[in-house]
Amino acid sequence: MLNRIAEWGNLFLAYNKASKGKRGRPDVAAFEHRLEDHLWGLRKALLDRTYQPGDYQSFYIHDPKRRLISAAPFRDRVIHHALCNIIEPIFERSFLPDSFANRIGFGTHRALAAAQAYARRYRFVLQMDLRQFFPSIDHALLRSLLAKKLNDESVLWLIDLILASGESVLLDEYKMVYFLGDDLFSVLRPRGLPIGNLTSQFWANVYLNPIDHYIKRELRCPGYVRYVDDLLLFAKDKASLWEWRTGLIERFAKLRLTAHDGAHPRPVIEGIPYLGFLLYPNYRGLKSRKGVYYRRRLKSMLGDWEAQRLSSEDVAASINGWVNHVRYGNTVGLQSALLQDLPIEIRSLLYSQHHQNQ
């Protein structure tokens, strides 16, 4: 399998995926300047097993909670894509259609549509999300799940390297949680995946795939949606959801995961805060803080535009991206309120880009 990962065609495809939308960045441009040499170097390092990941660059975001994002060097991101190109289809066959994150043909908008459809059919919802999800992921448990489908020592060698490369950046992010039956070995073993890695997003689905199967096959939950670690379970009565909640907490513990306190069944007519929107059976509004956040961001972008630090095309592209996202909710009034005072030059570009995309 390592030979397939290191094939020239796969590495070139991985480069194209890793560089998409980023070719103007200095590290990507430097890699592209000597593209053939760099790809042949990666190929040789993989086949000789001399490949070593580089150091991460880390920064915090607040959206809305404080989270550490750690970005691997570009050459390593090429390797991540090369690995996922080969192993992801093997696992995709076992993933359920109720998991929507980081999968081709799925995504946030399909997750929102599915959740709202269930809200029309069922009276109650249980929403659960996990504490410190990425910092909590246990390497030994994850590797065991990967090894069940990857009976190939060569690819497990590469996976081990990538897992180990992210350990140091997450040392201060995990607050220890103890589980029944813990010993010194289970407490001290490595854990955590850097949020910025493609492999981390994919492995998150692998790690929670047993939870998906438990919910659908054992609990027989008729309405279920998961986006990364944010789970929605729908039912016609609260009693079923309380029972499922107890079972889920026990299953989470087997993966050394814990849910946030306060998760309890509630009527869908109260609204479900999910993926930046507030979902009702027949209405989908944008969360108020999302509107406030984008208003501030737009003001900052226009300031950069007036100071000629940002082009009109970049501002218009950003606005169009936001509009294309929020249009999946009942947000016509919000869009008009935010965009009505734009400079004429920006509004003309918005109109032009909109019609080009039609």
Short mmCIF file of the C-alpha atoms (twelve columns), coordinates in Angstrom:
data_MODEL
# 
_entry.id   MODEL 
# 
loop_
_atom_site.group_PDB 
_atom_site.id 
_atom_site.type_symbol 
_atom_site.label_atom_id 
_atom_site.label_alt_id 
_atom_site.label_comp_id 
_atom_site.label_asym_id 
_atom_site.label_seq_id 
_atom_site.Cartn_x 
_atom_site.Cartn_y 
_atom_site.Cartn_z 
_atom_site.pdbx_PDB_model_num 
ATOM 1   C CA . MET A 1   0.000   0.000  0.000   1 
ATOM 2   C CA . LEU A 2   2.908   2.374  0.656   1 
ATOM 3   C CA . ASN A 3   3.948   1.862  -2.971  1 
ATOM 4   C CA . ARG A 4   0.505   3.063  -4.093  1 
ATOM 5   C CA . ILE A 5   0.737   6.111  -1.822  1 
ATOM 6   C CA . ALA A 6   4.173   6.953  -3.239  1 
ATOM 7   C CA . GLU A 7   3.172   6.594  -6.911  1 
ATOM 8   C CA . TRP A 8   3.952   9.706  -8.939  1 
ATOM 9   C CA . GLY A 9   0.375   10.126 -10.122 1 
ATOM 10  C CA . ASN A 10  -0.973  9.918  -6.571  1 
ATOM 11  C CA . LEU A 11  1.582   12.400 -5.241  1 
ATOM 12  C CA . PHE A 12  0.816   14.829 -8.083  1 
ATOM 13  C CA . LEU A 13  -2.912  14.534 -7.355  1 
ATOM 14  C CA . ALA A 14  -2.174  15.097 -3.667  1 
ATOM 15  C CA . TYR A 15  -0.190  18.249 -4.514  1 
ATOM 16  C CA . ASN A 16  -3.092  19.611 -6.584  1 
ATOM 17  C CA . LYS A 17  -5.545  18.983 -3.758  1 
ATOM 18  C CA . ALA A 18  -3.270  20.459 -1.080  1 
ATOM 19  C CA . SER A 19  -2.510  23.576 -3.165  1 
ATOM 20  C CA . LYS A 20  -6.089  24.290 -4.278  1 
ATOM 21  C CA . GLY A 21  -6.894  27.919 -3.446  1 
ATOM 22  C CA . LYS A 22  -3.483  28.386 -1.784  1 
ATOM 23  C CA . ARG A 23  -1.030  28.691 -4.658  1 
ATOM 24  C CA . GLY A 24  -0.328  32.331 -3.823  1 
ATOM 25  C CA . ARG A 25  1.094   31.472 -0.409  1 
ATOM 26  C CA . PRO A 26  4.905   31.596 -0.124  1 
ATOM 27  C CA . ASP A 27  5.357   28.010 1.098   1 
ATOM 28  C CA . VAL A 28  3.119   26.626 -1.642  1 
ATOM 29  C CA . ALA A 29  4.796   28.770 -4.319  1 
ATOM 30  C CA . ALA A 30  8.239   27.611 -3.165  1 
ATOM 31  C CA . PHE A 31  7.147   23.972 -3.362  1 
ATOM 32  C CA . GLU A 32  5.674   24.516 -6.849  1 
ATOM 33  C CA . HIS A 33  8.824   26.284 -8.078  1 
ATOM 34  C CA . ARG A 34  10.676  22.957 -7.876  1 
ATOM 35  C CA . LEU A 35  7.628   20.728 -7.984  1 
ATOM 36  C CA . GLU A 36  9.160   17.705 -9.683  1 
ATOM 37  C CA . ASP A 37  12.172  17.656 -7.340  1 
ATOM 38  C CA . HIS A 38  9.965   17.938 -4.252  1 
ATOM 39  C CA . LEU A 39  7.574   15.195 -5.335  1 
ATOM 40  C CA . TRP A 40  10.405  12.837 -6.268  1 
ATOM 41  C CA . GLY A 41  12.005  13.614 -2.909  1 
ATOM 42  C CA . LEU A 42  8.793   12.727 -1.080  1 
ATOM 43  C CA . ARG A 43  8.446   9.551  -3.124  1 
ATOM 44  C CA . LYS A 44  11.988  8.451  -2.255  1 
ATOM 45  C CA . ALA A 45  11.564  9.327  1.432   1 
ATOM 46  C CA . LEU A 46  8.379   7.235  1.620   1 
ATOM 47  C CA . LEU A 47  9.828   4.212  -0.167  1 
ATOM 48  C CA . ASP A 48  13.089  4.376  1.830   1 
ATOM 49  C CA . ARG A 49  11.074  5.041  5.016   1 
ATOM 50  C CA . THR A 50  13.227  8.047  5.792   1 
ATOM 51  C CA . TYR A 51  10.290  10.473 5.685   1 
ATOM 52  C CA . GLN A 52  9.926   12.608 8.832   1 
ATOM 53  C CA . PRO A 53  7.143   15.180 9.388   1 
ATOM 54  C CA . GLY A 54  8.137   18.775 10.067  1 
ATOM 55  C CA . ASP A 55  7.123   21.183 12.811  1 
ATOM 56  C CA . TYR A 56  3.634   22.625 13.084  1 
ATOM 57  C CA . GLN A 57  2.639   26.281 13.128  1 
ATOM 58  C CA . SER A 58  -0.109  26.845 15.684  1 
ATOM 59  C CA . PHE A 59  -2.584  29.650 16.345  1 
ATOM 60  C CA . TYR A 60  -5.869  30.118 18.182  1 
ATOM 61  C CA . ILE A 61  -9.251  30.977 16.739  1 
ATOM 62  C CA . HIS A 62  -12.387 32.078 18.604  1 
ATOM 63  C CA . ASP A 63  -15.434 30.765 16.715  1 
ATOM 64  C CA . PRO A 64  -17.097 30.954 19.198  1 
ATOM 65  C CA . LYS A 65  -14.910 29.051 21.665  1 
ATOM 66  C CA . ARG A 66  -11.140 29.222 21.819  1 
ATOM 67  C CA . ARG A 67  -9.548  26.454 19.768  1 
ATOM 68  C CA . LEU A 68  -5.972  25.658 18.799  1 
ATOM 69  C CA . ILE A 69  -5.388  25.206 15.063  1 
ATOM 70  C CA . SER A 70  -2.097  23.538 14.131  1 
ATOM 71  C CA . ALA A 71  -0.952  23.574 10.503  1 
ATOM 72  C CA . ALA A 72  1.637   21.137 9.205   1 
ATOM 73  C CA . PRO A 73  4.263   22.251 6.651   1 
ATOM 74  C CA . PHE A 74  3.028   22.127 3.059   1 
ATOM 75  C CA . ARG A 75  5.133   19.079 2.117   1 
ATOM 76  C CA . ASP A 76  3.467   17.170 4.950   1 
ATOM 77  C CA . ARG A 77  0.017   18.282 3.809   1 
ATOM 78  C CA . VAL A 78  0.835   16.745 0.421   1 
ATOM 79  C CA . ILE A 79  1.620   13.470 2.213   1 
ATOM 80  C CA . HIS A 80  -1.662  13.682 4.150   1 
ATOM 81  C CA . HIS A 81  -3.595  13.977 0.891   1 
ATOM 82  C CA . ALA A 82  -1.579  11.161 -0.706  1 
ATOM 83  C CA . LEU A 83  -2.386  8.893  2.250   1 
ATOM 84  C CA . CYS A 84  -6.091  9.788  2.305   1 
ATOM 85  C CA . ASN A 85  -6.387  9.291  -1.470  1 
ATOM 86  C CA . ILE A 86  -5.564  5.624  -0.945  1 
ATOM 87  C CA . ILE A 87  -7.094  4.692  2.416   1 
ATOM 88  C CA . GLU A 88  -10.208 6.870  2.574   1 
ATOM 89  C CA . PRO A 89  -12.209 4.806  0.016   1 
ATOM 90  C CA . ILE A 90  -11.564 1.701  2.136   1 
ATOM 91  C CA . PHE A 91  -13.301 3.280  5.132   1 
ATOM 92  C CA . GLU A 92  -15.931 5.231  3.211   1 
ATOM 93  C CA . ARG A 93  -17.800 1.995  2.465   1 
ATOM 94  C CA . SER A 94  -18.399 1.483  6.194   1 
ATOM 95  C CA . PHE A 95  -19.514 5.057  6.952   1 
ATOM 96  C CA . LEU A 96  -23.238 5.638  7.363   1 
ATOM 97  C CA . PRO A 97  -25.158 8.299  5.416   1 
ATOM 98  C CA . ASP A 98  -25.997 10.003 8.737   1 
ATOM 99  C CA . SER A 99  -22.415 11.359 9.061   1 
ATOM 100 C CA . PHE A 100 -22.007 14.559 7.041   1 
ATOM 101 C CA . ALA A 101 -18.617 16.110 7.834   1 
ATOM 102 C CA . ASN A 102 -15.564 15.925 5.567   1 
ATOM 103 C CA . ARG A 103 -17.121 13.594 3.015   1 
ATOM 104 C CA . ILE A 104 -17.528 14.155 -0.712  1 
ATOM 105 C CA . GLY A 105 -21.164 14.861 -1.554  1 
ATOM 106 C CA . PHE A 106 -22.178 15.595 2.031   1 
ATOM 107 C CA . GLY A 107 -21.336 18.784 3.991   1 
ATOM 108 C CA . THR A 108 -23.069 21.333 6.199   1 
ATOM 109 C CA . HIS A 109 -25.987 22.155 3.935   1 
ATOM 110 C CA . ARG A 110 -27.035 18.540 3.502   1 
ATOM 111 C CA . ALA A 111 -26.684 18.062 7.267   1 
ATOM 112 C CA . LEU A 112 -28.960 21.047 7.875   1 
ATOM 113 C CA . ALA A 113 -31.524 19.748 5.375   1 
ATOM 114 C CA . ALA A 114 -31.538 16.300 6.992   1 
ATOM 115 C CA . ALA A 115 -31.894 17.730 10.511  1 
ATOM 116 C CA . GLN A 116 -34.779 19.970 9.471   1 
ATOM 117 C CA . ALA A 117 -36.533 17.089 7.712   1 
ATOM 118 C CA . TYR A 118 -36.329 15.047 10.932  1 
ATOM 119 C CA . ALA A 119 -37.599 18.054 12.910  1 
ATOM 120 C CA . ARG A 120 -40.758 17.941 10.809  1 
ATOM 121 C CA . ARG A 121 -41.281 14.221 11.496  1 
ATOM 122 C CA . TYR A 122 -40.366 13.929 15.197  1 
ATOM 123 C CA . ARG A 123 -41.426 15.962 18.224  1 
ATOM 124 C CA . PHE A 124 -38.235 15.785 20.291  1 
ATOM 125 C CA . VAL A 125 -34.493 16.065 19.777  1 
ATOM 126 C CA . LEU A 126 -31.426 15.214 21.868  1 
ATOM 127 C CA . GLN A 127 -28.339 17.232 20.966  1 
ATOM 128 C CA . MET A 128 -24.972 16.020 22.262  1 
ATOM 129 C CA . ASP A 129 -21.490 17.299 21.596  1 
ATOM 130 C CA . LEU A 130 -18.183 16.138 22.989  1 
ATOM 131 C CA . ARG A 131 -15.746 17.845 25.320  1 
ATOM 132 C CA . GLN A 132 -12.224 18.409 23.958  1 
ATOM 133 C CA . PHE A 133 -13.010 16.062 21.090  1 
ATOM 134 C CA . PHE A 134 -9.829  16.345 18.992  1 
ATOM 135 C CA . PRO A 135 -7.470  16.615 22.004  1 
ATOM 136 C CA . SER A 136 -9.190  13.562 23.565  1 
ATOM 137 C CA . ILE A 137 -8.756  11.105 20.694  1 
ATOM 138 C CA . ASP A 138 -6.740  8.162  22.019  1 
ATOM 139 C CA . HIS A 139 -3.973  7.117  19.603  1 
ATOM 140 C CA . ALA A 140 -4.029  3.467  20.627  1 
ATOM 141 C CA . LEU A 141 -7.786  3.193  20.138  1 
ATOM 142 C CA . LEU A 142 -7.657  5.073  16.824  1 
ATOM 143 C CA . ARG A 143 -4.783  2.938  15.544  1 
ATOM 144 C CA . SER A 144 -6.707  -0.203 16.467  1 
ATOM 145 C CA . LEU A 145 -9.703  1.000  14.432  1 
ATOM 146 C CA . LEU A 146 -7.450  1.825  11.479  1 
ATOM 147 C CA . ALA A 147 -5.557  -1.473 11.659  1 
ATOM 148 C CA . LYS A 148 -8.782  -3.479 11.411  1 
ATOM 149 C CA . LYS A 149 -9.107  -2.402 7.781   1 
ATOM 150 C CA . LEU A 150 -5.451  -1.715 6.956   1 
ATOM 151 C CA . ASN A 151 -3.650  -5.002 7.330   1 
ATOM 152 C CA . ASP A 152 -0.467  -3.492 5.950   1 
ATOM 153 C CA . GLU A 153 2.518   -2.687 8.126   1 
ATOM 154 C CA . SER A 154 3.930   -0.171 5.650   1 
ATOM 155 C CA . VAL A 155 0.924   2.154  5.750   1 
ATOM 156 C CA . LEU A 156 0.624   1.794  9.535   1 
ATOM 157 C CA . TRP A 157 4.248   2.996  9.742   1 
ATOM 158 C CA . LEU A 158 3.237   6.216  7.968   1 
ATOM 159 C CA . ILE A 159 0.119   6.614  10.108  1 
ATOM 160 C CA . ASP A 160 2.217   6.230  13.262  1 
ATOM 161 C CA . LEU A 161 4.569   8.984  12.078  1 
ATOM 162 C CA . ILE A 162 1.697   11.392 11.441  1 
ATOM 163 C CA . LEU A 163 0.055   10.566 14.772  1 
ATOM 164 C CA . ALA A 164 3.305   11.096 16.672  1 
ATOM 165 C CA . SER A 165 4.020   14.377 14.855  1 
ATOM 166 C CA . GLY A 166 1.034   16.073 16.481  1 
ATOM 167 C CA . GLU A 167 1.547   14.938 20.066  1 
ATOM 168 C CA . SER A 168 3.641   17.872 21.260  1 
ATOM 169 C CA . VAL A 169 1.343   20.613 19.926  1 
ATOM 170 C CA . LEU A 170 -1.595  19.326 21.997  1 
ATOM 171 C CA . LEU A 171 0.116   18.674 25.326  1 
ATOM 172 C CA . ASP A 172 -1.411  21.740 26.989  1 
ATOM 173 C CA . GLU A 173 -4.826  21.421 25.324  1 
ATOM 174 C CA . TYR A 174 -6.115  18.279 27.034  1 
ATOM 175 C CA . LYS A 175 -7.467  18.409 30.569  1 
ATOM 176 C CA . MET A 176 -7.210  14.917 31.988  1 
ATOM 177 C CA . VAL A 177 -10.419 12.907 32.319  1 
ATOM 178 C CA . TYR A 178 -10.328 9.644  34.264  1 
ATOM 179 C CA . PHE A 179 -12.487 6.640  33.450  1 
ATOM 180 C CA . LEU A 180 -13.465 3.572  35.432  1 
ATOM 181 C CA . GLY A 181 -10.711 0.967  35.313  1 
ATOM 182 C CA . ASP A 182 -7.934  3.389  34.342  1 
ATOM 183 C CA . ASP A 183 -4.355  2.424  35.083  1 
ATOM 184 C CA . LEU A 184 -1.125  4.374  34.633  1 
ATOM 185 C CA . PHE A 185 -0.664  3.060  31.088  1 
ATOM 186 C CA . SER A 186 -4.086  4.175  29.856  1 
ATOM 187 C CA . VAL A 187 -3.705  7.613  31.462  1 
ATOM 188 C CA . LEU A 188 -0.257  8.346  30.025  1 
ATOM 189 C CA . ARG A 189 -0.600  6.996  26.499  1 
ATOM 190 C CA . PRO A 190 -0.620  9.533  23.629  1 
ATOM 191 C CA . ARG A 191 -3.788  11.310 22.546  1 
ATOM 192 C CA . GLY A 192 -4.948  14.217 20.424  1 
ATOM 193 C CA . LEU A 193 -5.156  15.154 16.729  1 
ATOM 194 C CA . PRO A 194 -4.229  18.617 15.350  1 
ATOM 195 C CA . ILE A 195 -7.427  20.197 14.028  1 
ATOM 196 C CA . GLY A 196 -5.699  21.628 10.946  1 
ATOM 197 C CA . ASN A 197 -4.716  18.269 9.418   1 
ATOM 198 C CA . LEU A 198 -6.731  16.616 6.649   1 
ATOM 199 C CA . THR A 199 -5.918  13.280 8.293   1 
ATOM 200 C CA . SER A 200 -7.412  14.514 11.578  1 
ATOM 201 C CA . GLN A 201 -10.734 15.345 9.931   1 
ATOM 202 C CA . PHE A 202 -10.854 11.932 8.249   1 
ATOM 203 C CA . TRP A 203 -9.747  10.033 11.350  1 
ATOM 204 C CA . ALA A 204 -12.419 11.795 13.405  1 
ATOM 205 C CA . ASN A 205 -15.002 10.020 11.245  1 
ATOM 206 C CA . VAL A 206 -13.182 6.715  11.706  1 
ATOM 207 C CA . TYR A 207 -13.109 7.224  15.473  1 
ATOM 208 C CA . LEU A 208 -16.833 7.988  15.762  1 
ATOM 209 C CA . ASN A 209 -18.002 5.461  13.160  1 
ATOM 210 C CA . PRO A 210 -18.657 2.835  15.901  1 
ATOM 211 C CA . ILE A 211 -20.897 5.409  17.618  1 
ATOM 212 C CA . ASP A 212 -22.852 5.917  14.382  1 
ATOM 213 C CA . HIS A 213 -23.415 2.175  14.023  1 
ATOM 214 C CA . TYR A 214 -24.394 1.844  17.685  1 
ATOM 215 C CA . ILE A 215 -27.014 4.595  17.339  1 
ATOM 216 C CA . LYS A 216 -28.536 3.191  14.162  1 
ATOM 217 C CA . ARG A 217 -28.178 -0.565 14.688  1 
ATOM 218 C CA . GLU A 218 -28.514 -1.035 18.455  1 
ATOM 219 C CA . LEU A 219 -30.482 1.981  19.614  1 
ATOM 220 C CA . ARG A 220 -32.442 1.943  16.326  1 
ATOM 221 C CA . CYS A 221 -32.741 5.711  16.371  1 
ATOM 222 C CA . PRO A 222 -34.935 6.613  13.379  1 
ATOM 223 C CA . GLY A 223 -33.623 10.159 12.926  1 
ATOM 224 C CA . TYR A 224 -29.914 10.817 13.384  1 
ATOM 225 C CA . VAL A 225 -27.455 13.450 12.104  1 
ATOM 226 C CA . ARG A 226 -23.768 13.845 13.005  1 
ATOM 227 C CA . TYR A 227 -21.412 16.611 11.919  1 
ATOM 228 C CA . VAL A 228 -17.931 15.936 13.398  1 
ATOM 229 C CA . ASP A 229 -18.718 15.635 17.136  1 
ATOM 230 C CA . ASP A 230 -22.110 17.372 17.149  1 
ATOM 231 C CA . LEU A 231 -24.876 14.744 17.265  1 
ATOM 232 C CA . LEU A 232 -28.650 15.092 16.872  1 
ATOM 233 C CA . LEU A 233 -31.006 12.231 17.775  1 
ATOM 234 C CA . PHE A 234 -34.720 12.557 17.022  1 
ATOM 235 C CA . ALA A 235 -37.664 10.626 18.488  1 
ATOM 236 C CA . LYS A 236 -41.395 10.875 19.047  1 
ATOM 237 C CA . ASP A 237 -41.052 10.722 22.849  1 
ATOM 238 C CA . LYS A 238 -38.620 11.974 25.488  1 
ATOM 239 C CA . ALA A 239 -38.344 8.619  27.274  1 
ATOM 240 C CA . SER A 240 -36.518 7.030  24.330  1 
ATOM 241 C CA . LEU A 241 -34.083 9.927  24.135  1 
ATOM 242 C CA . TRP A 242 -33.289 9.757  27.869  1 
ATOM 243 C CA . GLU A 243 -32.588 6.043  27.511  1 
ATOM 244 C CA . TRP A 244 -30.389 6.577  24.472  1 
ATOM 245 C CA . ARG A 245 -28.515 9.335  26.261  1 
ATOM 246 C CA . THR A 246 -27.519 6.919  29.039  1 
ATOM 247 C CA . GLY A 247 -26.320 4.332  26.521  1 
ATOM 248 C CA . LEU A 248 -24.358 6.897  24.546  1 
ATOM 249 C CA . ILE A 249 -22.503 8.199  27.585  1 
ATOM 250 C CA . GLU A 250 -21.372 4.632  28.304  1 
ATOM 251 C CA . ARG A 251 -20.255 4.129  24.690  1 
ATOM 252 C CA . PHE A 252 -18.400 7.435  24.648  1 
ATOM 253 C CA . ALA A 253 -16.458 6.317  27.721  1 
ATOM 254 C CA . LYS A 254 -15.187 3.242  25.839  1 
ATOM 255 C CA . LEU A 255 -13.544 5.681  23.425  1 
ATOM 256 C CA . ARG A 256 -12.328 7.857  26.333  1 
ATOM 257 C CA . LEU A 257 -14.742 10.626 25.318  1 
ATOM 258 C CA . THR A 258 -17.160 12.654 27.431  1 
ATOM 259 C CA . ALA A 259 -20.222 14.660 26.424  1 
ATOM 260 C CA . HIS A 260 -20.881 18.197 27.602  1 
ATOM 261 C CA . ASP A 261 -23.177 18.466 30.599  1 
ATOM 262 C CA . GLY A 262 -26.717 19.634 30.134  1 
ATOM 263 C CA . ALA A 263 -27.684 17.595 27.081  1 
ATOM 264 C CA . HIS A 264 -31.358 16.720 27.477  1 
ATOM 265 C CA . PRO A 265 -34.342 16.024 25.205  1 
ATOM 266 C CA . ARG A 266 -36.380 19.040 24.202  1 
ATOM 267 C CA . PRO A 267 -39.178 19.839 21.743  1 
ATOM 268 C CA . VAL A 268 -38.032 20.604 18.206  1 
ATOM 269 C CA . ILE A 269 -40.372 23.608 18.127  1 
ATOM 270 C CA . GLU A 270 -38.010 25.370 20.579  1 
ATOM 271 C CA . GLY A 271 -35.415 25.517 17.796  1 
ATOM 272 C CA . ILE A 272 -32.200 23.548 17.334  1 
ATOM 273 C CA . PRO A 273 -28.915 25.510 17.255  1 
ATOM 274 C CA . TYR A 274 -26.882 23.653 14.643  1 
ATOM 275 C CA . LEU A 275 -23.968 24.522 12.347  1 
ATOM 276 C CA . GLY A 276 -24.461 28.260 12.677  1 
ATOM 277 C CA . PHE A 277 -28.223 28.200 12.119  1 
ATOM 278 C CA . LEU A 278 -31.283 27.939 14.351  1 
ATOM 279 C CA . LEU A 279 -33.502 25.197 12.946  1 
ATOM 280 C CA . TYR A 280 -37.263 24.964 13.347  1 
ATOM 281 C CA . PRO A 281 -39.525 22.493 11.559  1 
ATOM 282 C CA . ASN A 282 -40.473 25.061 8.921   1 
ATOM 283 C CA . TYR A 283 -37.979 27.876 9.388   1 
ATOM 284 C CA . ARG A 284 -34.217 28.201 9.372   1 
ATOM 285 C CA . GLY A 285 -32.655 31.345 10.806  1 
ATOM 286 C CA . LEU A 286 -29.027 32.362 11.148  1 
ATOM 287 C CA . LYS A 287 -27.657 32.454 14.691  1 
ATOM 288 C CA . SER A 288 -27.551 36.069 15.811  1 
ATOM 289 C CA . ARG A 289 -23.873 35.926 16.767  1 
ATOM 290 C CA . LYS A 290 -23.035 34.773 13.226  1 
ATOM 291 C CA . GLY A 291 -24.669 37.898 11.805  1 
ATOM 292 C CA . VAL A 292 -22.855 40.113 14.326  1 
ATOM 293 C CA . TYR A 293 -19.537 38.409 13.561  1 
ATOM 294 C CA . TYR A 294 -19.890 38.880 9.813   1 
ATOM 295 C CA . ARG A 295 -20.930 42.521 10.223  1 
ATOM 296 C CA . ARG A 296 -17.650 43.163 12.061  1 
ATOM 297 C CA . ARG A 297 -15.664 41.196 9.500   1 
ATOM 298 C CA . LEU A 298 -17.251 43.103 6.620   1 
ATOM 299 C CA . LYS A 299 -16.453 46.438 8.291   1 
ATOM 300 C CA . SER A 300 -12.826 45.343 8.693   1 
ATOM 301 C CA . MET A 301 -12.593 44.199 5.063   1 
ATOM 302 C CA . LEU A 302 -14.005 47.487 3.789   1 
ATOM 303 C CA . GLY A 303 -11.444 49.341 5.891   1 
ATOM 304 C CA . ASP A 304 -8.662  47.292 4.277   1 
ATOM 305 C CA . TRP A 305 -10.212 47.943 0.856   1 
ATOM 306 C CA . GLU A 306 -10.284 51.701 1.408   1 
ATOM 307 C CA . ALA A 307 -6.638  51.551 2.503   1 
ATOM 308 C CA . GLN A 308 -5.872  49.547 -0.684  1 
ATOM 309 C CA . ARG A 309 -4.702  46.556 1.318   1 
ATOM 310 C CA . LEU A 310 -7.463  44.395 -0.190  1 
ATOM 311 C CA . SER A 311 -8.738  44.296 -3.764  1 
ATOM 312 C CA . SER A 312 -12.354 44.807 -4.797  1 
ATOM 313 C CA . GLU A 313 -12.366 41.276 -6.239  1 
ATOM 314 C CA . ASP A 314 -11.274 39.746 -2.923  1 
ATOM 315 C CA . VAL A 315 -13.944 41.643 -0.978  1 
ATOM 316 C CA . ALA A 316 -16.659 40.666 -3.447  1 
ATOM 317 C CA . ALA A 317 -15.547 37.016 -3.422  1 
ATOM 318 C CA . SER A 318 -15.709 36.938 0.373   1 
ATOM 319 C CA . ILE A 319 -19.187 38.488 0.423   1 
ATOM 320 C CA . ASN A 320 -20.416 36.066 -2.232  1 
ATOM 321 C CA . GLY A 321 -19.069 33.141 -0.210  1 
ATOM 322 C CA . TRP A 322 -20.970 34.337 2.856   1 
ATOM 323 C CA . VAL A 323 -24.156 34.926 0.868   1 
ATOM 324 C CA . ASN A 324 -23.931 31.453 -0.690  1 
ATOM 325 C CA . HIS A 325 -23.791 29.990 2.813   1 
ATOM 326 C CA . VAL A 326 -26.501 32.009 4.561   1 
ATOM 327 C CA . ARG A 327 -28.924 31.692 1.644   1 
ATOM 328 C CA . TYR A 328 -29.631 28.185 2.982   1 
ATOM 329 C CA . GLY A 329 -31.565 29.924 5.752   1 
ATOM 330 C CA . ASN A 330 -34.379 32.468 5.840   1 
ATOM 331 C CA . THR A 331 -31.942 35.373 5.629   1 
ATOM 332 C CA . VAL A 332 -33.077 37.669 2.805   1 
ATOM 333 C CA . GLY A 333 -33.704 40.548 5.211   1 
ATOM 334 C CA . LEU A 334 -30.359 40.055 6.939   1 
ATOM 335 C CA . GLN A 335 -28.501 40.008 3.618   1 
ATOM 336 C CA . SER A 336 -30.187 43.239 2.523   1 
ATOM 337 C CA . ALA A 337 -29.433 44.967 5.838   1 
ATOM 338 C CA . LEU A 338 -25.750 44.042 5.757   1 
ATOM 339 C CA . LEU A 339 -25.097 44.730 2.099   1 
ATOM 340 C CA . GLN A 340 -27.232 47.786 1.310   1 
ATOM 341 C CA . ASP A 341 -24.525 50.340 2.091   1 
ATOM 342 C CA . LEU A 342 -21.695 48.734 0.111   1 
ATOM 343 C CA . PRO A 343 -19.647 50.964 -2.211  1 
ATOM 344 C CA . ILE A 344 -20.957 50.932 -5.784  1 
ATOM 345 C CA . GLU A 345 -17.750 49.321 -7.088  1 
ATOM 346 C CA . ILE A 346 -18.160 46.340 -4.747  1 
ATOM 347 C CA . ARG A 347 -21.873 46.024 -5.506  1 
ATOM 348 C CA . SER A 348 -21.176 45.971 -9.252  1 
ATOM 349 C CA . LEU A 349 -18.636 43.185 -8.801  1 
ATOM 350 C CA . LEU A 350 -21.072 41.231 -6.631  1 
ATOM 351 C CA . TYR A 351 -23.705 41.483 -9.336  1 
ATOM 352 C CA . SER A 352 -21.198 40.411 -12.000 1 
ATOM 353 C CA . GLN A 353 -19.836 37.456 -10.007 1 
ATOM 354 C CA . HIS A 354 -23.338 36.330 -9.120  1 
ATOM 355 C CA . HIS A 355 -24.398 36.156 -12.763 1 
ATOM 356 C CA . GLN A 356 -21.172 34.417 -13.798 1 
ATOM 357 C CA . ASN A 357 -21.949 31.666 -11.257 1 
ATOM 358 C CA . GLN A 358 -25.498 31.166 -12.490 1 
# 
